[in-house]
Coordinates of C-alpha atoms in Angstrom, one line a residue:
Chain A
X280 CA 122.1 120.3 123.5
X281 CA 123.7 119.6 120.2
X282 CA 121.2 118.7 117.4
X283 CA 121.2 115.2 115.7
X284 CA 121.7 114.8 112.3
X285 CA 119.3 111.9 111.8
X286 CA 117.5 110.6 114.5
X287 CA 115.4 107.5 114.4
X288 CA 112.8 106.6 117.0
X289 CA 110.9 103.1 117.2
X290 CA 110.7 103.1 113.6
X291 CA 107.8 100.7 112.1
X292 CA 107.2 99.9 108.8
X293 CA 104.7 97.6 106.8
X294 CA 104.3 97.1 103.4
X295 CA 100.8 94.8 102.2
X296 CA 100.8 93.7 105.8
X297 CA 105.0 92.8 105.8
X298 CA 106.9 94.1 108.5
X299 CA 109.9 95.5 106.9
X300 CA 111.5 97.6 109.7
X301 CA 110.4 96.5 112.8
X302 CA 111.2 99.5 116.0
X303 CA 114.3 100.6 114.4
X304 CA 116.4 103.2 117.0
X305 CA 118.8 105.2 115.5
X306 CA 121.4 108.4 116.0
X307 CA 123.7 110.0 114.1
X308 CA 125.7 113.0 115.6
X309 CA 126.9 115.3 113.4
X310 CA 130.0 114.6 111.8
X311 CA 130.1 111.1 112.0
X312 CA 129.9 108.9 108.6
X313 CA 127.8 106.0 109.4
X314 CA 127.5 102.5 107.5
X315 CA 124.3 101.3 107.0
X316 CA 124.4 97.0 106.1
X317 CA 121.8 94.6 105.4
X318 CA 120.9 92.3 102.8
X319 CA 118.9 92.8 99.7
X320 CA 115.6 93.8 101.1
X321 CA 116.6 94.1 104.8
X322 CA 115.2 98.0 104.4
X323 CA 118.0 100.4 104.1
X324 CA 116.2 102.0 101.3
X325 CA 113.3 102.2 103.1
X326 CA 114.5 103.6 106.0
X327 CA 116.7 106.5 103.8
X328 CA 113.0 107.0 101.9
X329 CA 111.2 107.2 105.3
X330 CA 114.4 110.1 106.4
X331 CA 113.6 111.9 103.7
X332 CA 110.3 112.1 103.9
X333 CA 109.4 110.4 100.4
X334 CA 107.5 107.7 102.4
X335 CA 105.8 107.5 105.2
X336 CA 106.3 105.5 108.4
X337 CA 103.4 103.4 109.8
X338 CA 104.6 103.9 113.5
X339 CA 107.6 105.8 115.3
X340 CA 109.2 108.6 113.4
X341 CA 112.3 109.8 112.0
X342 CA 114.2 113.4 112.7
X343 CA 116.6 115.2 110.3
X344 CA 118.4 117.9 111.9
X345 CA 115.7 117.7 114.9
X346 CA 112.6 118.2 112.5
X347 CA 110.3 115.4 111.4
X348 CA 111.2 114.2 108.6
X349 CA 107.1 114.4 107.5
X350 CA 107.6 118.3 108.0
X351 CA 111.0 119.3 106.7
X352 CA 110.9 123.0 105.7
X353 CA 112.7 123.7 102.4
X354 CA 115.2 125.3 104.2
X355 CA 116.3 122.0 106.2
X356 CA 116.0 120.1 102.7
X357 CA 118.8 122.4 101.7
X358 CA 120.8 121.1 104.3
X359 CA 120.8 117.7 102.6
X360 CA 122.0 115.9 99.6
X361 CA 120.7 112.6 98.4
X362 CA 122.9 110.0 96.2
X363 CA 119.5 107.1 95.2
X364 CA 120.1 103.3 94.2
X365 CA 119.7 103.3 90.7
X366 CA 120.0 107.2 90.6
X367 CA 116.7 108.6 90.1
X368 CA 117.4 111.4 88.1
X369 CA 115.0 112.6 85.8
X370 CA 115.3 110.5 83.2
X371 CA 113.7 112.2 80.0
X372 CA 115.7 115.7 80.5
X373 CA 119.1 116.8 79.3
X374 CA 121.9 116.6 81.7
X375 CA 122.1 120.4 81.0
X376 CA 118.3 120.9 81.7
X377 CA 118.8 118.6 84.9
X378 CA 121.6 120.5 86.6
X379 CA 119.8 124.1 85.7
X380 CA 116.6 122.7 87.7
X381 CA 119.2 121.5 90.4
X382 CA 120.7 124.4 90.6
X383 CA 117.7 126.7 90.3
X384 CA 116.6 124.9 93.8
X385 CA 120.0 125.1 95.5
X386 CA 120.4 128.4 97.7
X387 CA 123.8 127.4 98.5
X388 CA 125.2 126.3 95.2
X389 CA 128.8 126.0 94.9
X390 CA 129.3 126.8 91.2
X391 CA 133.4 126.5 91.5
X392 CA 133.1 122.7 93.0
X393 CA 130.0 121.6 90.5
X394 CA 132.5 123.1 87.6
X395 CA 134.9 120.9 89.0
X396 CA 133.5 117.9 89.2
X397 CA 131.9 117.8 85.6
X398 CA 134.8 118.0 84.1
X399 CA 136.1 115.7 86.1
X400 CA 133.7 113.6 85.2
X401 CA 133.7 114.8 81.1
X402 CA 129.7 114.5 81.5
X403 CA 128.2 115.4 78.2
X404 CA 125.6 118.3 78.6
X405 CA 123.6 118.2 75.8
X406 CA 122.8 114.1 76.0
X407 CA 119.5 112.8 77.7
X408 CA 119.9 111.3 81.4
X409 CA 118.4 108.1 80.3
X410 CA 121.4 108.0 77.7
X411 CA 124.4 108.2 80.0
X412 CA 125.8 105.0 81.3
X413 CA 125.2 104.0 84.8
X414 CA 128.7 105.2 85.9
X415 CA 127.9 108.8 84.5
X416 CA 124.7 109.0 86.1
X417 CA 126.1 108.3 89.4
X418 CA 129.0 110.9 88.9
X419 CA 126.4 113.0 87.6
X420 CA 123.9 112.4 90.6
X421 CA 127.0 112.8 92.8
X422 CA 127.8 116.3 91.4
X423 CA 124.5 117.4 92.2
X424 CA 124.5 116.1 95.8
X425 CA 127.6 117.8 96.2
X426 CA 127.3 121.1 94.8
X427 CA 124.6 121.9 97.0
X428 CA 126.9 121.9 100.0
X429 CA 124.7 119.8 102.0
X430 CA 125.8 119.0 105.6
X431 CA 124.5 115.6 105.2
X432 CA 124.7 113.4 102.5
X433 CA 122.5 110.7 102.3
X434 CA 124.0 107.7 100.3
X435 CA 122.3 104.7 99.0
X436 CA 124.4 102.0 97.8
X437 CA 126.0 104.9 95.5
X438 CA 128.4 102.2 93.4
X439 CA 125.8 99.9 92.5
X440 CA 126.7 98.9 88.8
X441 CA 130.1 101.0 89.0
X442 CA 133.7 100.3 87.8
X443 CA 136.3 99.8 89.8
X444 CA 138.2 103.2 88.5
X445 CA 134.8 104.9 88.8
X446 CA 133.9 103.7 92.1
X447 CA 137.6 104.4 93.6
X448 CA 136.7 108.3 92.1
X449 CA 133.7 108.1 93.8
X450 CA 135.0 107.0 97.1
X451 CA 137.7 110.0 97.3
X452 CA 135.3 112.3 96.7
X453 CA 133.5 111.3 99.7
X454 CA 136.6 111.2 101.4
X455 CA 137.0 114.7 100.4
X456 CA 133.8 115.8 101.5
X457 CA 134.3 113.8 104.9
X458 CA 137.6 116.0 105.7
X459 CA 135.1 119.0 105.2
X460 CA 134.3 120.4 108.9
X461 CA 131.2 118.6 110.6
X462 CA 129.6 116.7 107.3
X463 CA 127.8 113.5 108.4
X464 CA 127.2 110.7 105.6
X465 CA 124.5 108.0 105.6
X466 CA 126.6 105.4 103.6
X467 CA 124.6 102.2 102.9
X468 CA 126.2 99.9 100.2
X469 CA 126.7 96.2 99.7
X470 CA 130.5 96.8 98.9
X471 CA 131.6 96.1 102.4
X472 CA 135.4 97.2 102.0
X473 CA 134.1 100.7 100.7
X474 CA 132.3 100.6 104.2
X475 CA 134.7 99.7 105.3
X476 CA 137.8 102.5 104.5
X477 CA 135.4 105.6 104.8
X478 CA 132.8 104.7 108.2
X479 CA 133.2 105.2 111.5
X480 CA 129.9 103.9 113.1
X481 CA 128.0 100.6 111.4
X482 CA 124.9 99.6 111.6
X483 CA 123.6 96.3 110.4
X484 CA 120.0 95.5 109.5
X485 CA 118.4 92.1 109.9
X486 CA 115.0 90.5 109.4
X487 CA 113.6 95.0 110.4
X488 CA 115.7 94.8 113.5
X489 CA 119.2 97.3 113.6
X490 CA 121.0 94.4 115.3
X491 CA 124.4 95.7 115.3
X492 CA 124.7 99.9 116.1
X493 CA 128.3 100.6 117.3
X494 CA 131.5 102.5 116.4
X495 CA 133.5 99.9 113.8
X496 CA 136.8 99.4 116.0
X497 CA 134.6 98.4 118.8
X498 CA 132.2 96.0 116.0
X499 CA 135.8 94.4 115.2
X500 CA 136.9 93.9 118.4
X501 CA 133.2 92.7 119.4
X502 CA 132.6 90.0 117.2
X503 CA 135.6 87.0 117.0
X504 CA 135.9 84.3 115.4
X505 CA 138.0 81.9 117.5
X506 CA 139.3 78.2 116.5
X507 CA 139.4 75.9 119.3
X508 CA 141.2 72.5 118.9
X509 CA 140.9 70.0 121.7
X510 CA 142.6 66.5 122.8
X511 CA 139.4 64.9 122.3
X512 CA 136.1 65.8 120.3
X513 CA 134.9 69.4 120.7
X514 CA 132.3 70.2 123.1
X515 CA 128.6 70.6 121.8
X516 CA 127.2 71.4 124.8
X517 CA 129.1 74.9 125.2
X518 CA 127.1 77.1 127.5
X519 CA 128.2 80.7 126.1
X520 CA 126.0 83.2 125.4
X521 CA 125.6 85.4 122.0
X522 CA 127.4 82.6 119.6
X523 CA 126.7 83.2 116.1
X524 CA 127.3 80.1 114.7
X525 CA 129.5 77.4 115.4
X526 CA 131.0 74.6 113.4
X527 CA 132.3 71.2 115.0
X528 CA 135.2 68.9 112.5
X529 CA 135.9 66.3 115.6
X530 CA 138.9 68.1 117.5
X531 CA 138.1 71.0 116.4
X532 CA 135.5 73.9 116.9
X533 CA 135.3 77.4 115.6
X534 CA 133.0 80.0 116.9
X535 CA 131.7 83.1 115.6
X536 CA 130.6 85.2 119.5
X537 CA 129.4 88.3 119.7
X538 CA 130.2 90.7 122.3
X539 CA 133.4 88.8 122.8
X540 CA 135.1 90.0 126.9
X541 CA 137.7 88.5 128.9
X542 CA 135.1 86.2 130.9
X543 CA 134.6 84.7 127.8
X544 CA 138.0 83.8 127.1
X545 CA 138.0 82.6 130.4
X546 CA 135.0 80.0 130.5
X547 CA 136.3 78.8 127.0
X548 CA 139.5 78.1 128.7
X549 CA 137.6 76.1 131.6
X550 CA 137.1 73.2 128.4
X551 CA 140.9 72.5 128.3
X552 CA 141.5 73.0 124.7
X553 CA 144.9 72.7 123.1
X554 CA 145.0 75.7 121.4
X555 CA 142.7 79.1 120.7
X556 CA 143.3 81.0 118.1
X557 CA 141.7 83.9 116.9
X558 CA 140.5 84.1 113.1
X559 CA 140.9 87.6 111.8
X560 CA 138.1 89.1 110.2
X561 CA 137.1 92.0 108.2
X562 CA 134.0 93.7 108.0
X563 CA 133.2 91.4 105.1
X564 CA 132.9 88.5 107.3
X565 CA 131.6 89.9 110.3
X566 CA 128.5 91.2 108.2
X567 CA 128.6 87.6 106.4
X568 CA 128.4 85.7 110.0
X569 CA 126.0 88.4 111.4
X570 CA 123.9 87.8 108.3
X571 CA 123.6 84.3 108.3
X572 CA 120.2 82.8 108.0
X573 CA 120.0 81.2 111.2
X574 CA 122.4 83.3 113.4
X575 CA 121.5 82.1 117.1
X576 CA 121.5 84.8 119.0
X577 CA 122.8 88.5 117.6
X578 CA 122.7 91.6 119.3
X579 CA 125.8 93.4 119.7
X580 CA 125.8 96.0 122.9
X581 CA 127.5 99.0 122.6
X582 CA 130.7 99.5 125.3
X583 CA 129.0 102.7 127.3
X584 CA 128.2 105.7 125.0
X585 CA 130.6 106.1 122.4
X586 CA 129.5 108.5 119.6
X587 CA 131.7 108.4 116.6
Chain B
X267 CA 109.4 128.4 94.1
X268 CA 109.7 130.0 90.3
X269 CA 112.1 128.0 89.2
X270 CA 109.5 124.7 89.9
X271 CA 106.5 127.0 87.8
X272 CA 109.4 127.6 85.6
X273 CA 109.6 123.8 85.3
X274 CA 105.7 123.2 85.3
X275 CA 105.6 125.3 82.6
X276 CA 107.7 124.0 80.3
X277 CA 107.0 120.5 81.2
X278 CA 103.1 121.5 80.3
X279 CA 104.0 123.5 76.9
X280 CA 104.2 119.6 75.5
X281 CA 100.8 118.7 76.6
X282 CA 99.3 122.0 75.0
X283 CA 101.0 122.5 72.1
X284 CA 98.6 120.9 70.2
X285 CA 95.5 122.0 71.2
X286 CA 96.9 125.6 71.4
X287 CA 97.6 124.9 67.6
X288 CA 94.1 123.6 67.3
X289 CA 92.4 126.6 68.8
X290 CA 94.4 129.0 67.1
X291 CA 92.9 126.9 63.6
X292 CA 89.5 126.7 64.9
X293 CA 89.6 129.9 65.9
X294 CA 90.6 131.0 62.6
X295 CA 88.4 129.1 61.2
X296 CA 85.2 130.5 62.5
X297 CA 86.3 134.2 61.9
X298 CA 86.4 133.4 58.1
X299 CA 83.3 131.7 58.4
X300 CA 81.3 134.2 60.0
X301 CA 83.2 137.1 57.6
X302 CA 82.4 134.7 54.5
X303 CA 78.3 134.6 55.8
X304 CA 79.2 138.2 56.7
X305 CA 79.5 139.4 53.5
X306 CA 77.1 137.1 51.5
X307 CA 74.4 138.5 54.0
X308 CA 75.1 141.7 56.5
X309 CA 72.0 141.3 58.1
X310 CA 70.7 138.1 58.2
X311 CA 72.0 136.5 61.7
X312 CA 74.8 134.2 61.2
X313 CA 74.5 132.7 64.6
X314 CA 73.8 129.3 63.5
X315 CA 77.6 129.2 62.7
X316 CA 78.5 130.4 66.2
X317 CA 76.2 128.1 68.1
X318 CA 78.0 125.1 66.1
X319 CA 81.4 126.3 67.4
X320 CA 80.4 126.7 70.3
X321 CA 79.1 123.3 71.0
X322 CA 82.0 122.2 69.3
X323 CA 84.1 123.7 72.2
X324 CA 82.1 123.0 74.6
X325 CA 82.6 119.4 73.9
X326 CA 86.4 119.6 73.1
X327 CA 87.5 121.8 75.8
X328 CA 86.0 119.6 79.3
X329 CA 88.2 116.4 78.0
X330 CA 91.7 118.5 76.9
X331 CA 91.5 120.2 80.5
X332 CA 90.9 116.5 82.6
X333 CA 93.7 115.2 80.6
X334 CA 96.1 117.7 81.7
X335 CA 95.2 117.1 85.0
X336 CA 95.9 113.0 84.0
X337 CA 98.9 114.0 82.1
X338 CA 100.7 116.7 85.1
X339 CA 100.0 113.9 87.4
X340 CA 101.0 110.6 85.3
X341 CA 103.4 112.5 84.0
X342 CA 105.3 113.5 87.4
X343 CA 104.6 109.5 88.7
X344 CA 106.1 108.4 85.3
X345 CA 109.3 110.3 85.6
X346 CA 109.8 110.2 89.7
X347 CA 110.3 114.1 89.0
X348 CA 108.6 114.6 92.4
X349 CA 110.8 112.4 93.7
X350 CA 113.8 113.8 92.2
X351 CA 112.7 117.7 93.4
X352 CA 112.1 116.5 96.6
X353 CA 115.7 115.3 97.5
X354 CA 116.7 119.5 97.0
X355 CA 115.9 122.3 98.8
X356 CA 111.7 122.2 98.5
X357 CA 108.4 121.0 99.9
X358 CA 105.8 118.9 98.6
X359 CA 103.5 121.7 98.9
X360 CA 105.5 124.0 96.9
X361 CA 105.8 121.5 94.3
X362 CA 101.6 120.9 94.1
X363 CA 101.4 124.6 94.3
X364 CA 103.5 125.3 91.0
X365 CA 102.0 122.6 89.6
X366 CA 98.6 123.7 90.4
X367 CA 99.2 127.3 90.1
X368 CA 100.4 126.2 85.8
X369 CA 98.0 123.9 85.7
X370 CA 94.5 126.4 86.9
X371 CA 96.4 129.1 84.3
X372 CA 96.6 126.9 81.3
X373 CA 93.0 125.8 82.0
X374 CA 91.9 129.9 82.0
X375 CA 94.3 130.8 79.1
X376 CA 92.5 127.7 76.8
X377 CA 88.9 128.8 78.1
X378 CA 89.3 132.0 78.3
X379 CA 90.6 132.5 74.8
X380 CA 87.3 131.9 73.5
X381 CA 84.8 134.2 75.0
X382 CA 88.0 136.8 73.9
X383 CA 87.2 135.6 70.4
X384 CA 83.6 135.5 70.9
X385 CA 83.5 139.5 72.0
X386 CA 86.0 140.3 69.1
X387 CA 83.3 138.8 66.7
X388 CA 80.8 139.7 68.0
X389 CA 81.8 143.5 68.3
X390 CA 83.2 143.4 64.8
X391 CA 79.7 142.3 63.6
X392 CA 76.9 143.0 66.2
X393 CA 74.2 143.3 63.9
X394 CA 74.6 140.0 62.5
X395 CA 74.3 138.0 65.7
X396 CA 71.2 140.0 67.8
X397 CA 71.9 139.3 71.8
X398 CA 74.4 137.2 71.4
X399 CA 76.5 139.3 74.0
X400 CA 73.4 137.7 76.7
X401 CA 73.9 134.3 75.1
X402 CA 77.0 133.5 74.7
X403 CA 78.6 135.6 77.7
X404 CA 77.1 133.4 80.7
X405 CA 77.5 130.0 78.6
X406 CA 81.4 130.9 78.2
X407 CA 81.9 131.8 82.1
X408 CA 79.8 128.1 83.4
X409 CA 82.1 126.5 80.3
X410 CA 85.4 127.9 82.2
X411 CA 84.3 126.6 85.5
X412 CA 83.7 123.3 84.1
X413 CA 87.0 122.9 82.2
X414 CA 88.6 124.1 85.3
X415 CA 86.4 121.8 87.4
X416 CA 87.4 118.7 84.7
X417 CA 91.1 119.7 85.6
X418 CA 91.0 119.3 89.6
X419 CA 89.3 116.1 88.3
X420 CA 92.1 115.2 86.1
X421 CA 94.7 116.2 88.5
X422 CA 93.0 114.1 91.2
X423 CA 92.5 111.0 89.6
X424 CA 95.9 111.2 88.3
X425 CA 96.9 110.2 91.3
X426 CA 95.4 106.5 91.2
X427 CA 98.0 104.2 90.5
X428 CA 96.3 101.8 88.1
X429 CA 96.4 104.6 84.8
X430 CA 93.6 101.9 83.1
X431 CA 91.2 103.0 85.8
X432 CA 92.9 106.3 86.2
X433 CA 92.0 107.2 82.5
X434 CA 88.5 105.6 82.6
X435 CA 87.1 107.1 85.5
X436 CA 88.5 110.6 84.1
X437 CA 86.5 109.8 80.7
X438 CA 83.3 108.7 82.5
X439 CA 83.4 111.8 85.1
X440 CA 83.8 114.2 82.4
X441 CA 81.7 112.5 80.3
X442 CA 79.1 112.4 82.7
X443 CA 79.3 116.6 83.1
X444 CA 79.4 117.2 79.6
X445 CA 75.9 115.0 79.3
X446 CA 74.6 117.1 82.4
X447 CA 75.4 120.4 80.4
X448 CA 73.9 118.7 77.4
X449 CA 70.9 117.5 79.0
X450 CA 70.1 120.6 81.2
X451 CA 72.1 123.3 79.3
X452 CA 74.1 125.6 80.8
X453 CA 71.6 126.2 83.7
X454 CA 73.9 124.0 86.1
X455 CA 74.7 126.1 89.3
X456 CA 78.1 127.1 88.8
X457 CA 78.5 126.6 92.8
X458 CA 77.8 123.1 92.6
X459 CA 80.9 123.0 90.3
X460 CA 83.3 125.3 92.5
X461 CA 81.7 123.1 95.0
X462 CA 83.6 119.9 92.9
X463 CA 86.4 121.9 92.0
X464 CA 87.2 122.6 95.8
X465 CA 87.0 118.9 96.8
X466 CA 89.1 117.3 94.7
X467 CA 91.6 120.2 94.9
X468 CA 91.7 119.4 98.6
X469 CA 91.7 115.9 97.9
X470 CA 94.6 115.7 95.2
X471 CA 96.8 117.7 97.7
X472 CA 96.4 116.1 101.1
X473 CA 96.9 113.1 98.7
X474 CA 99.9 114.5 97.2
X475 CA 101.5 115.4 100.6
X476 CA 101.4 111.5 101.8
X477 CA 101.5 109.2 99.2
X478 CA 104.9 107.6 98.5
X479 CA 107.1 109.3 95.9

């Protein structure tokens, strides 16, 4: 049986009595570069801390490479790189001090690539951490996470407060790492179209619950948004199951429906409208509609088991 | 694992800098006081002089060690550096086991420093301070044990979130022992101490190994 790179099992977490992840189930197989979504606060961080072991869950548990993340050897920590929100490097040390101490823990360092990508990146060695800008300290938190070879990268919302040259950088050198043989990333990020070029399976958080888990051709082809127009006034009383939302102009309806099938075209057909058509969307908008305050009903099944 | 003492080590050379300066001057100090009474008088007992530095240590020494404890813990919390070595390839326990290992040293270099400059004085001139080999000797050793029990202390309450509290308990614990030393001399059992010093050790690290980073 092949190993899981992160597994996630009836994951529980409160904080002061707040729910915050509320029996999250989670797998990732190795290779596959998964997007995390939620809104601010939804608890991606939380679950990436909980992974890697800096916090603790208050029920269920969480695997890295098959061992508890609570009782990862230094060995299996190896095997990992971690990008943080906001970069948590240490602040007070020279970026020359930083990546010695980096490197100094790495058994695998790859000396050739870390050369690379610093001067790449044209970080300045001698100046503090807390003195770079925020797009060097990503690069330079990048670079550190890379050079250590890790065989999975953990990335939280990596681009936060980046450029648009800096980010694009950024991007490809995932996209590099990706083409490496059987890396797995954990991407989570709030710039949906980066999610949207470099994942292959998205999951998307809401109110603790992982309410979408599914390979992203099969989220797109899942989730429509269709615009019915009809001789007379729309229909209120439509009795479909999983619609997301749904907004009535007289004649006209559109609907947001999740786990969108062929019987559902059908029993929208049985209403006689003029015309369906189908909205496109992008992931953008899917996450948007699946992220709306009040969605009705959201759960989107997976189509039998289709790993990345 | 020597590359996170490595860092322990360095990070700590800030915190005793000072009083590794100040010990060197104090030291200093009382050898050219005890030379100056020295020669006025070669055999009149100077040991007045050497029980004011001593109390003068013991006083200094139990504080400087709880605030290292304070300061390797505040420190780490202050700068997510636990955090940040965490994310490579290492354990929390490796990371409270460098930091202890430094931390237990530095206590036992800045204690043990003075009984070294005790027995230099007092085998330079022996027949100015009479038995003060028997005095001083078992004073130095219950001194060590409580600058080391002070650090586990320091180290443990380091922990607390709130530094306010953080810093007032560790001044009213060690506080507290210097008073019992003061009050009962150095007649406390030192296994009530290692007693203390194994606690909060345990404490600080089963701590350590689950709080949040």
């Amino acid at each position: 049986m092949t190993e899981n790179a992160v597994q996630i099992d009836n994951l529980v977490k409160y904080f002061d009595g707040r729910c915050v992840l509320d029996g999250i189930d989670l797998q990732i197989p190795p290779g596959c570069i998964y997007g995390l979504l939620g809104r601010n606060g939804s608890g991606k961080t939380t679950i990436i801390r909980i992974l890697l072991g800096l916090d603790s869950p208050t029920r269920g548990q969480t695997l890295l490479f098959d061992r508890n993340s609570l009782q990862l050897s230094a060995h299996d920590r190896s095997r990992i790189g971690y990008v943080a929100e906001g970069h948590h490097l240490i602040q007070h040390y020279p970026v020359a001090k930083l990546i010695k101490l980096a490197r100094g823990l790495a058994p695998h360092w790859d000396a050739e690539l870390f050369d690379h990508l610093i001067n790449t990146f044209r970080l300045p060695l001698d100046r503090k951490v807390k003195k770079l800008s925020t797009g060097m300290r990503a690069q330079l938190n990048l670079a550190l996470a890379l050079a250590a070879n890790p065989e999975l990268l953990i990335l939280d919302d990596p681009t936060l407060g980046l450029d648009t040259i800096v980010r694009r950088q950024f991007l490809e050198l995932a996209i590099d790492l990706i083409q490496k043989q059987g890396r797995t990333i954990l991407f989570s990020s709030h710039i949906l179209s980066d999610v949207e070029r470099i994942a292959d399976r998205i999951g998307i958080l809401l109110a603790g619950k992982l309410v979408v888990d599914c390979p992203l051709d099969q989220l797109k082809n899942r989730v429509k948004k269709i615009r019915l127009i009809f001789p007379q006034s729309a229909p209120t009383d439509l009795h479909l199951t999983d619609i997301v939302s749904q907004q009535y102009d007289n004649h006209e309806l559109i609907l947001t429906v999740a786990n969108w099938n062929q019987q559902k075209q059908n029993y929208l057909q049985t209403y006689n409208p003029t015309s369906i058509t189908e909205i496109p969307l992008s992931l953008e908008d899917i996450f948007i509609e699946c992220t709306n305050p009040n969605p009705a009903t959201l759960t989107i099944e997976p189509q039998g088991d289709q790993p990345c | 694992m020597l590359t996170l003492i490595k860092r322990e080590s360095q990070s700590l050379c800030l915190y005793l800098a000072l009083p590794g300066l100040a010990s060197i001057i104090l030291a200093i100090l009382f050898y050219l006081e005890i030379a100056r009474r020295h020669q006025f008088s070669p055999y009149s007992p100077i040991s007045n002089s050497m029980y004011e530095f001593f109390w003068v240590i013991a006083f200094c020494l139990p504080p400087l060690c709880a605030g290292m404890g304070l300061y390797q813990m505040l420190a780490d919390r202050t700068h997510k550096i636990s955090a940040f070595l965490l994310t490579h390839a290492t354990t929390r326990s490796r990371i409270f086991l460098a930091r202890l290992a430094v931390g237990l040293i530095a206590v036992l270099l800045l204690s043990l420093f003075w009984p070294a400059i005790f027995a230099f004085l007092i085998n330079k001139y022996p027949r100015a301070i009479p038995g003060a080999m028997e005095f001083f000797m078992p004073r130095l050793i219950i001194l060590t044990i409580l600058n080391l029990t002070c650090y586990s202390l320091g180290i443990l309450l380091g922990l607390y979130r709130n530094i306010r509290i953080a810093l007032s308990a560790g001044i009213f614990l060690t506080a507290i022992l210097i008073t019992l030393i003061a009050i009962k001399g150095f007649t406390l059992t030192p296994a009530i101490l290692l007693l203390l010093i194994a606690a909060a050790i345990t404490r600080t690290w089963q701590k350590f190994l689950t709080r949040p980073l």
